[in-house]
Amino acid sequence: MEIRQLHYFLVLCDQLNYTRAAQQLYLTRQALRQSIAALEREMGEPLFFNERNHLSLTERGQWLRHRAQPVVQSFDQLQEQIAVSMKPSGPVRLGISVALVPDYLPRLPFWLEQIQVLYPNLGLEIQLLPNDTVITGVEEGSLSMGLIMDLEPASYAAQKQVLRRDPLSLLAARDHPLAEYASLSLAQLDGQRLLMPGVRPEPFGPLLQAFQAAGCSPVLEVAPSFYEANYQVRRQGSLCVTRPEDGPRSSFSPTRDLLLPALPPICASFLWSRAASPAIAALVRHSLSENAVQLR
């Protein structure tokens, strides 16, 4: 039994719905079900009744909930106290991908200011860098942690936690030839200029593999920042990898979102070096996870 399993269990107790709980935890329904099933096997009996997709706690589930809440709360508090009490030997460097701000996570600067006020002992140094540079920095140790844009299946020589999942889409100018479509097939992108937030294969490897499997060859270019990508979309006829904007775009907006429904979700992911302080990495990761919804 792990603290992580108990945390998942408590969220499901609150939501009593696998879909809502999985969304809150930024997990797939399958991953959450597997975690709960493993916990039930360890407990030796079911923790939830499921009647016509309506969940309720069993007597054993109520027993575990009552005892798990103070344990998880105490563990979270202990992690925070350890991190706050620590005085790192050097600066804790956090790299932020320029692909994420200001469009993908517009409230991220407010969270960064908050964590620096709450935990001044961390000595947190924030660097705004290209997506690939953040990944390389975390893997090689020049950065302690990083926040990047990638696709969910991507993996690295560093530890990773997905903070947000959103449908993969492309940003297009309204006068682009493909803008009349709400969603696109990969074949429609053959020969199109497509801006990506980096050139390393790992973050968007599943997308590149899908292009290869579909036999199409878009012209891939690096988008050095959101502002440059937005300019090239609007002025130079490019398409740019992104997430859909929250809610419908205004009819006066010069751009629109074109969904790529057959592909894995686009993510904001947190990376941390294996050499980073586990307590500090856990504190920042936990705070980001708790505030992931508010970051948009």
mmCIF file of C-alpha atoms in Angstrom:
data_model
loop_
_atom_site.group_PDB
_atom_site.id
_atom_site.type_symbol
_atom_site.label_atom_id
_atom_site.label_comp_id
_atom_site.label_asym_id
_atom_site.label_seq_id
_atom_site.Cartn_x
_atom_site.Cartn_y
_atom_site.Cartn_z
ATOM 1 C CA MET A 1 0.000 0.000 0.000
ATOM 2 C CA GLU A 2 1.333 3.411 -0.998
ATOM 3 C CA ILE A 3 0.426 6.972 -0.008
ATOM 4 C CA ARG A 4 -0.287 7.634 -3.684
ATOM 5 C CA GLN A 5 -2.935 4.869 -3.712
ATOM 6 C CA LEU A 6 -4.569 6.278 -0.598
ATOM 7 C CA HIS A 7 -4.616 9.743 -2.170
ATOM 8 C CA TYR A 8 -6.348 8.356 -5.279
ATOM 9 C CA PHE A 9 -8.799 6.463 -3.058
ATOM 10 C CA LEU A 10 -9.717 9.604 -1.084
ATOM 11 C CA VAL A 11 -10.321 11.632 -4.256
ATOM 12 C CA LEU A 12 -12.629 8.902 -5.546
ATOM 13 C CA CYS A 13 -14.409 8.898 -2.167
ATOM 14 C CA ASP A 14 -15.104 12.608 -2.619
ATOM 15 C CA GLN A 15 -16.176 12.397 -6.259
ATOM 16 C CA LEU A 16 -17.863 8.967 -6.293
ATOM 17 C CA ASN A 17 -17.298 9.017 -10.045
ATOM 18 C CA TYR A 18 -14.315 7.528 -11.864
ATOM 19 C CA THR A 19 -14.366 10.070 -14.684
ATOM 20 C CA ARG A 20 -14.430 13.140 -12.424
ATOM 21 C CA ALA A 21 -11.854 11.664 -10.048
ATOM 22 C CA ALA A 22 -9.521 10.737 -12.912
ATOM 23 C CA GLN A 23 -9.819 14.256 -14.333
ATOM 24 C CA GLN A 24 -9.006 15.796 -10.944
ATOM 25 C CA LEU A 25 -5.972 13.521 -10.583
ATOM 26 C CA TYR A 26 -4.916 13.931 -14.249
ATOM 27 C CA LEU A 27 -5.029 10.167 -14.723
ATOM 28 C CA THR A 28 -6.811 7.970 -17.206
ATOM 29 C CA ARG A 29 -9.891 6.147 -15.939
ATOM 30 C CA GLN A 30 -8.063 2.885 -16.552
ATOM 31 C CA ALA A 31 -5.082 3.919 -14.408
ATOM 32 C CA LEU A 32 -7.377 4.997 -11.569
ATOM 33 C CA ARG A 33 -9.397 1.779 -11.763
ATOM 34 C CA GLN A 34 -6.208 -0.287 -11.686
ATOM 35 C CA SER A 35 -4.968 1.571 -8.606
ATOM 36 C CA ILE A 36 -8.272 1.085 -6.766
ATOM 37 C CA ALA A 37 -8.438 -2.581 -7.804
ATOM 38 C CA ALA A 38 -4.922 -3.148 -6.430
ATOM 39 C CA LEU A 39 -5.929 -1.474 -3.165
ATOM 40 C CA GLU A 40 -9.047 -3.648 -2.931
ATOM 41 C CA ARG A 41 -6.971 -6.793 -3.476
ATOM 42 C CA GLU A 42 -4.670 -5.718 -0.678
ATOM 43 C CA MET A 43 -7.623 -4.974 1.616
ATOM 44 C CA GLY A 44 -9.190 -8.310 0.720
ATOM 45 C CA GLU A 45 -12.625 -6.973 -0.174
ATOM 46 C CA PRO A 46 -14.371 -4.269 -2.238
ATOM 47 C CA LEU A 47 -14.186 -0.646 -1.140
ATOM 48 C CA PHE A 48 -16.996 0.614 -3.393
ATOM 49 C CA PHE A 49 -20.410 -0.592 -4.496
ATOM 50 C CA ASN A 50 -21.133 0.090 -8.161
ATOM 51 C CA GLU A 51 -24.834 0.016 -8.938
ATOM 52 C CA ARG A 52 -25.743 1.247 -12.433
ATOM 53 C CA ASN A 53 -22.546 3.327 -12.561
ATOM 54 C CA HIS A 54 -23.366 4.947 -9.220
ATOM 55 C CA LEU A 55 -20.568 4.508 -6.677
ATOM 56 C CA SER A 56 -20.998 4.296 -2.925
ATOM 57 C CA LEU A 57 -18.626 3.204 -0.185
ATOM 58 C CA THR A 58 -18.804 -0.247 1.313
ATOM 59 C CA GLU A 59 -18.458 -0.636 5.068
ATOM 60 C CA ARG A 60 -14.801 -1.512 4.519
ATOM 61 C CA GLY A 61 -14.406 1.529 2.282
ATOM 62 C CA GLN A 62 -15.840 3.794 4.989
ATOM 63 C CA TRP A 63 -13.447 2.228 7.504
ATOM 64 C CA LEU A 64 -10.448 2.893 5.259
ATOM 65 C CA ARG A 65 -11.534 6.430 4.391
ATOM 66 C CA HIS A 66 -11.777 7.373 8.062
ATOM 67 C CA ARG A 67 -8.239 6.120 8.703
ATOM 68 C CA ALA A 68 -6.588 7.172 5.441
ATOM 69 C CA GLN A 69 -7.533 10.865 5.613
ATOM 70 C CA PRO A 70 -5.270 11.787 8.565
ATOM 71 C CA VAL A 71 -2.442 9.629 7.187
ATOM 72 C CA VAL A 72 -2.422 11.342 3.771
ATOM 73 C CA GLN A 73 -2.859 14.780 5.338
ATOM 74 C CA SER A 74 0.027 14.166 7.749
ATOM 75 C CA PHE A 75 2.247 12.924 4.924
ATOM 76 C CA ASP A 76 1.537 16.025 2.823
ATOM 77 C CA GLN A 77 2.262 18.287 5.781
ATOM 78 C CA LEU A 78 5.486 16.410 6.541
ATOM 79 C CA GLN A 79 6.681 16.843 2.949
ATOM 80 C CA GLU A 80 6.011 20.569 3.115
ATOM 81 C CA GLN A 81 7.746 20.934 6.495
ATOM 82 C CA ILE A 82 10.813 19.044 5.273
ATOM 83 C CA ALA A 83 11.051 21.153 2.127
ATOM 84 C CA VAL A 84 10.512 24.414 3.999
ATOM 85 C CA SER A 85 13.113 23.537 6.646
ATOM 86 C CA MET A 86 15.734 22.567 4.091
ATOM 87 C CA LYS A 87 18.359 25.018 3.002
ATOM 88 C CA PRO A 88 19.593 23.679 -0.336
ATOM 89 C CA SER A 89 23.335 23.811 -0.912
ATOM 90 C CA GLY A 90 22.703 25.610 -4.190
ATOM 91 C CA PRO A 91 19.844 27.243 -6.083
ATOM 92 C CA VAL A 92 16.835 25.180 -7.084
ATOM 93 C CA ARG A 93 16.495 25.896 -10.800
ATOM 94 C CA LEU A 94 13.086 25.487 -12.428
ATOM 95 C CA GLY A 95 12.943 25.704 -16.222
ATOM 96 C CA ILE A 96 9.664 26.797 -17.823
ATOM 97 C CA SER A 97 9.045 26.089 -21.496
ATOM 98 C CA VAL A 98 8.223 29.199 -23.514
ATOM 99 C CA ALA A 99 5.676 27.016 -25.319
ATOM 100 C CA LEU A 100 3.469 27.076 -22.200
ATOM 101 C CA VAL A 101 3.220 30.793 -21.519
ATOM 102 C CA PRO A 102 1.255 32.894 -21.783
ATOM 103 C CA ASP A 103 -1.322 30.941 -23.810
ATOM 104 C CA TYR A 104 -1.327 27.394 -22.410
ATOM 105 C CA LEU A 105 -0.945 28.212 -18.693
ATOM 106 C CA PRO A 106 -1.739 31.922 -18.422
ATOM 107 C CA ARG A 107 -1.917 31.890 -14.607
ATOM 108 C CA LEU A 108 1.422 30.160 -14.142
ATOM 109 C CA PRO A 109 3.246 33.402 -13.161
ATOM 110 C CA PHE A 110 0.788 33.913 -10.278
ATOM 111 C CA TRP A 111 1.491 30.398 -8.979
ATOM 112 C CA LEU A 112 5.261 30.912 -9.258
ATOM 113 C CA GLU A 113 5.018 34.132 -7.265
ATOM 114 C CA GLN A 114 2.902 32.375 -4.646
ATOM 115 C CA ILE A 115 5.292 29.477 -4.134
ATOM 116 C CA GLN A 116 8.252 31.823 -3.815
ATOM 117 C CA VAL A 117 6.420 33.742 -1.073
ATOM 118 C CA LEU A 118 5.271 30.606 0.754
ATOM 119 C CA TYR A 119 8.627 28.807 0.565
ATOM 120 C CA PRO A 120 11.389 31.435 0.503
ATOM 121 C CA ASN A 121 13.980 28.928 1.768
ATOM 122 C CA LEU A 122 13.806 27.015 -1.500
ATOM 123 C CA GLY A 123 15.866 29.640 -3.295
ATOM 124 C CA LEU A 124 13.840 28.928 -6.424
ATOM 125 C CA GLU A 125 15.387 30.306 -9.622
ATOM 126 C CA ILE A 126 13.012 30.382 -12.600
ATOM 127 C CA GLN A 127 14.274 30.345 -16.166
ATOM 128 C CA LEU A 128 12.102 30.751 -19.268
ATOM 129 C CA LEU A 129 13.650 28.522 -21.934
ATOM 130 C CA PRO A 130 12.873 26.672 -25.179
ATOM 131 C CA ASN A 131 11.018 23.383 -24.687
ATOM 132 C CA ASP A 132 13.995 21.239 -25.733
ATOM 133 C CA THR A 133 16.401 23.203 -23.524
ATOM 134 C CA VAL A 134 14.263 22.530 -20.452
ATOM 135 C CA ILE A 135 14.249 18.783 -21.151
ATOM 136 C CA THR A 136 17.995 18.651 -21.752
ATOM 137 C CA GLY A 137 18.678 20.780 -18.677
ATOM 138 C CA VAL A 138 16.711 18.458 -16.388
ATOM 139 C CA GLU A 139 18.237 15.317 -17.900
ATOM 140 C CA GLU A 140 21.792 16.670 -17.612
ATOM 141 C CA GLY A 141 21.316 18.245 -14.178
ATOM 142 C CA SER A 142 21.738 21.947 -14.944
ATOM 143 C CA LEU A 143 18.047 22.313 -14.010
ATOM 144 C CA SER A 144 16.497 20.700 -10.937
ATOM 145 C CA MET A 145 12.999 20.652 -12.405
ATOM 146 C CA GLY A 146 11.173 21.666 -15.535
ATOM 147 C CA LEU A 147 7.716 22.351 -16.911
ATOM 148 C CA ILE A 148 7.277 21.403 -20.566
ATOM 149 C CA MET A 149 4.776 20.805 -23.352
ATOM 150 C CA ASP A 150 4.645 17.273 -24.760
ATOM 151 C CA LEU A 151 2.344 14.393 -25.675
ATOM 152 C CA GLU A 152 1.267 11.994 -22.946
ATOM 153 C CA PRO A 153 3.233 8.874 -24.060
ATOM 154 C CA ALA A 154 6.560 10.767 -24.195
ATOM 155 C CA SER A 155 9.278 9.587 -21.783
ATOM 156 C CA TYR A 156 12.697 10.925 -20.843
ATOM 157 C CA ALA A 157 15.868 10.212 -18.871
ATOM 158 C CA ALA A 158 14.177 12.063 -16.005
ATOM 159 C CA GLN A 159 11.077 11.526 -13.926
ATOM 160 C CA LYS A 160 7.799 12.880 -15.264
ATOM 161 C CA GLN A 161 4.292 13.675 -14.065
ATOM 162 C CA VAL A 162 1.529 14.932 -16.352
ATOM 163 C CA LEU A 163 -0.209 17.989 -14.882
ATOM 164 C CA ARG A 164 -2.759 18.752 -17.603
ATOM 165 C CA ARG A 165 -4.176 16.805 -20.512
ATOM 166 C CA ASP A 166 -5.991 18.550 -23.362
ATOM 167 C CA PRO A 167 -7.049 17.527 -26.878
ATOM 168 C CA LEU A 168 -4.278 18.037 -29.402
ATOM 169 C CA SER A 169 -5.148 20.746 -31.903
ATOM 170 C CA LEU A 170 -3.570 23.172 -34.339
ATOM 171 C CA LEU A 171 -3.840 26.933 -34.248
ATOM 172 C CA ALA A 172 -4.712 28.380 -37.673
ATOM 173 C CA ALA A 173 -5.518 31.786 -39.072
ATOM 174 C CA ARG A 174 -9.147 32.137 -40.123
ATOM 175 C CA ASP A 175 -8.097 32.695 -43.722
ATOM 176 C CA HIS A 176 -5.995 29.501 -43.813
ATOM 177 C CA PRO A 177 -7.251 26.995 -46.455
ATOM 178 C CA LEU A 178 -7.886 24.375 -43.734
ATOM 179 C CA ALA A 179 -9.696 26.727 -41.343
ATOM 180 C CA GLU A 180 -13.110 25.662 -42.652
ATOM 181 C CA TYR A 181 -12.656 22.269 -40.933
ATOM 182 C CA ALA A 182 -13.376 21.735 -37.223
ATOM 183 C CA SER A 183 -11.056 18.739 -37.177
ATOM 184 C CA LEU A 184 -8.366 17.392 -39.469
ATOM 185 C CA SER A 185 -7.006 14.088 -40.647
ATOM 186 C CA LEU A 186 -3.251 13.701 -40.808
ATOM 187 C CA ALA A 187 -3.400 13.346 -44.583
ATOM 188 C CA GLN A 188 -4.684 16.938 -44.832
ATOM 189 C CA LEU A 189 -1.423 18.161 -43.274
ATOM 190 C CA ASP A 190 0.800 16.806 -46.035
ATOM 191 C CA GLY A 191 3.056 19.646 -47.196
ATOM 192 C CA GLN A 192 1.679 22.134 -44.644
ATOM 193 C CA ARG A 193 4.021 24.326 -42.533
ATOM 194 C CA LEU A 194 3.664 23.027 -38.991
ATOM 195 C CA LEU A 195 5.240 24.809 -36.020
ATOM 196 C CA MET A 196 6.438 22.600 -33.159
ATOM 197 C CA PRO A 197 7.765 23.689 -29.738
ATOM 198 C CA GLY A 198 11.085 21.872 -30.265
ATOM 199 C CA VAL A 199 13.080 19.475 -32.428
ATOM 200 C CA ARG A 200 13.865 16.606 -30.038
ATOM 201 C CA PRO A 201 11.972 13.453 -31.023
ATOM 202 C CA GLU A 202 10.738 12.464 -27.556
ATOM 203 C CA PRO A 203 8.128 15.152 -26.688
ATOM 204 C CA PHE A 204 6.182 14.788 -29.934
ATOM 205 C CA GLY A 205 7.445 11.402 -31.069
ATOM 206 C CA PRO A 206 3.902 9.917 -31.238
ATOM 207 C CA LEU A 207 2.862 12.720 -33.587
ATOM 208 C CA LEU A 208 5.881 12.215 -35.838
ATOM 209 C CA GLN A 209 5.249 8.467 -35.896
ATOM 210 C CA ALA A 210 1.615 9.073 -36.823
ATOM 211 C CA PHE A 211 2.707 11.293 -39.721
ATOM 212 C CA GLN A 212 5.056 8.564 -40.936
ATOM 213 C CA ALA A 213 2.374 5.877 -40.637
ATOM 214 C CA ALA A 214 -0.090 8.053 -42.567
ATOM 215 C CA GLY A 215 2.465 8.672 -45.308
ATOM 216 C CA CYS A 216 2.274 12.447 -44.999
ATOM 217 C CA SER A 217 5.139 14.907 -44.689
ATOM 218 C CA PRO A 218 4.334 18.310 -43.228
ATOM 219 C CA VAL A 219 7.125 20.890 -43.214
ATOM 220 C CA LEU A 220 8.133 20.926 -39.545
ATOM 221 C CA GLU A 221 9.640 24.079 -38.068
ATOM 222 C CA VAL A 222 10.594 25.121 -34.544
ATOM 223 C CA ALA A 223 8.379 27.702 -32.844
ATOM 224 C CA PRO A 224 10.824 29.478 -30.493
ATOM 225 C CA SER A 225 8.076 31.076 -28.402
ATOM 226 C CA PHE A 226 4.324 31.567 -28.249
ATOM 227 C CA TYR A 227 4.624 35.111 -29.587
ATOM 228 C CA GLU A 228 6.705 34.068 -32.594
ATOM 229 C CA ALA A 229 4.381 31.147 -33.313
ATOM 230 C CA ASN A 230 1.324 33.388 -33.089
ATOM 231 C CA TYR A 231 2.918 35.823 -35.537
ATOM 232 C CA GLN A 232 3.778 33.072 -38.020
ATOM 233 C CA VAL A 233 0.267 31.606 -37.789
ATOM 234 C CA ARG A 234 -1.407 34.935 -38.439
ATOM 235 C CA ARG A 235 1.040 36.477 -40.917
ATOM 236 C CA GLN A 236 2.813 33.623 -42.654
ATOM 237 C CA GLY A 237 0.135 30.952 -43.010
ATOM 238 C CA SER A 238 1.647 28.419 -40.606
ATOM 239 C CA LEU A 239 -0.173 25.968 -38.370
ATOM 240 C CA CYS A 240 0.962 25.547 -34.753
ATOM 241 C CA VAL A 241 0.656 22.628 -32.319
ATOM 242 C CA THR A 242 -1.374 23.698 -29.274
ATOM 243 C CA ARG A 243 -4.413 22.926 -27.133
ATOM 244 C CA PRO A 244 -7.927 24.253 -27.826
ATOM 245 C CA GLU A 245 -8.801 27.567 -26.234
ATOM 246 C CA ASP A 246 -11.225 27.338 -23.307
ATOM 247 C CA GLY A 247 -14.719 27.963 -24.632
ATOM 248 C CA PRO A 248 -15.589 29.000 -28.194
ATOM 249 C CA ARG A 249 -13.430 31.639 -29.846
ATOM 250 C CA SER A 250 -15.016 34.949 -30.626
ATOM 251 C CA SER A 251 -16.154 35.370 -34.203
ATOM 252 C CA PHE A 252 -13.796 38.350 -34.281
ATOM 253 C CA SER A 253 -10.768 36.253 -33.330
ATOM 254 C CA PRO A 254 -8.182 36.088 -36.144
ATOM 255 C CA THR A 255 -7.426 32.426 -35.323
ATOM 256 C CA ARG A 256 -9.269 29.192 -34.680
ATOM 257 C CA ASP A 257 -8.517 25.698 -33.359
ATOM 258 C CA LEU A 258 -8.458 22.614 -35.602
ATOM 259 C CA LEU A 259 -8.657 19.366 -33.640
ATOM 260 C CA LEU A 260 -6.552 16.269 -34.338
ATOM 261 C CA PRO A 261 -8.892 13.755 -32.653
ATOM 262 C CA ALA A 262 -6.999 10.561 -33.501
ATOM 263 C CA LEU A 263 -3.856 11.560 -31.586
ATOM 264 C CA PRO A 264 -2.825 11.393 -27.905
ATOM 265 C CA PRO A 265 -3.557 14.426 -25.724
ATOM 266 C CA ILE A 266 -1.187 17.349 -25.494
ATOM 267 C CA CYS A 267 0.126 17.903 -21.976
ATOM 268 C CA ALA A 268 1.785 20.264 -19.578
ATOM 269 C CA SER A 269 4.241 17.925 -17.848
ATOM 270 C CA PHE A 270 6.518 18.333 -14.849
ATOM 271 C CA LEU A 271 10.024 16.846 -15.031
ATOM 272 C CA TRP A 272 12.485 16.516 -12.190
ATOM 273 C CA SER A 273 16.058 15.331 -12.105
ATOM 274 C CA ARG A 274 16.877 12.091 -10.336
ATOM 275 C CA ALA A 275 19.594 14.062 -8.557
ATOM 276 C CA ALA A 276 17.149 16.722 -7.330
ATOM 277 C CA SER A 277 16.117 16.829 -3.667
ATOM 278 C CA PRO A 278 13.156 14.419 -3.415
ATOM 279 C CA ALA A 279 11.446 16.576 -0.773
ATOM 280 C CA ILE A 280 11.710 19.789 -2.796
ATOM 281 C CA ALA A 281 10.697 18.086 -6.051
ATOM 282 C CA ALA A 282 7.710 16.532 -4.264
ATOM 283 C CA LEU A 283 6.666 19.890 -2.805
ATOM 284 C CA VAL A 284 6.766 21.706 -6.150
ATOM 285 C CA ARG A 285 5.148 18.778 -7.971
ATOM 286 C CA HIS A 286 2.356 18.531 -5.401
ATOM 287 C CA SER A 287 1.699 22.275 -5.510
ATOM 288 C CA LEU A 288 1.565 22.232 -9.308
ATOM 289 C CA SER A 289 -0.775 19.233 -9.290
ATOM 290 C CA GLU A 290 -3.119 20.886 -6.796
ATOM 291 C CA ASN A 291 -3.209 24.111 -8.830
ATOM 292 C CA ALA A 292 -3.194 22.643 -12.349
ATOM 293 C CA VAL A 293 -6.806 23.634 -13.025
ATOM 294 C CA GLN A 294 -6.246 27.198 -11.809
ATOM 295 C CA LEU A 295 -3.126 27.620 -13.969
ATOM 296 C CA ARG A 296 -5.334 28.003 -17.082
#
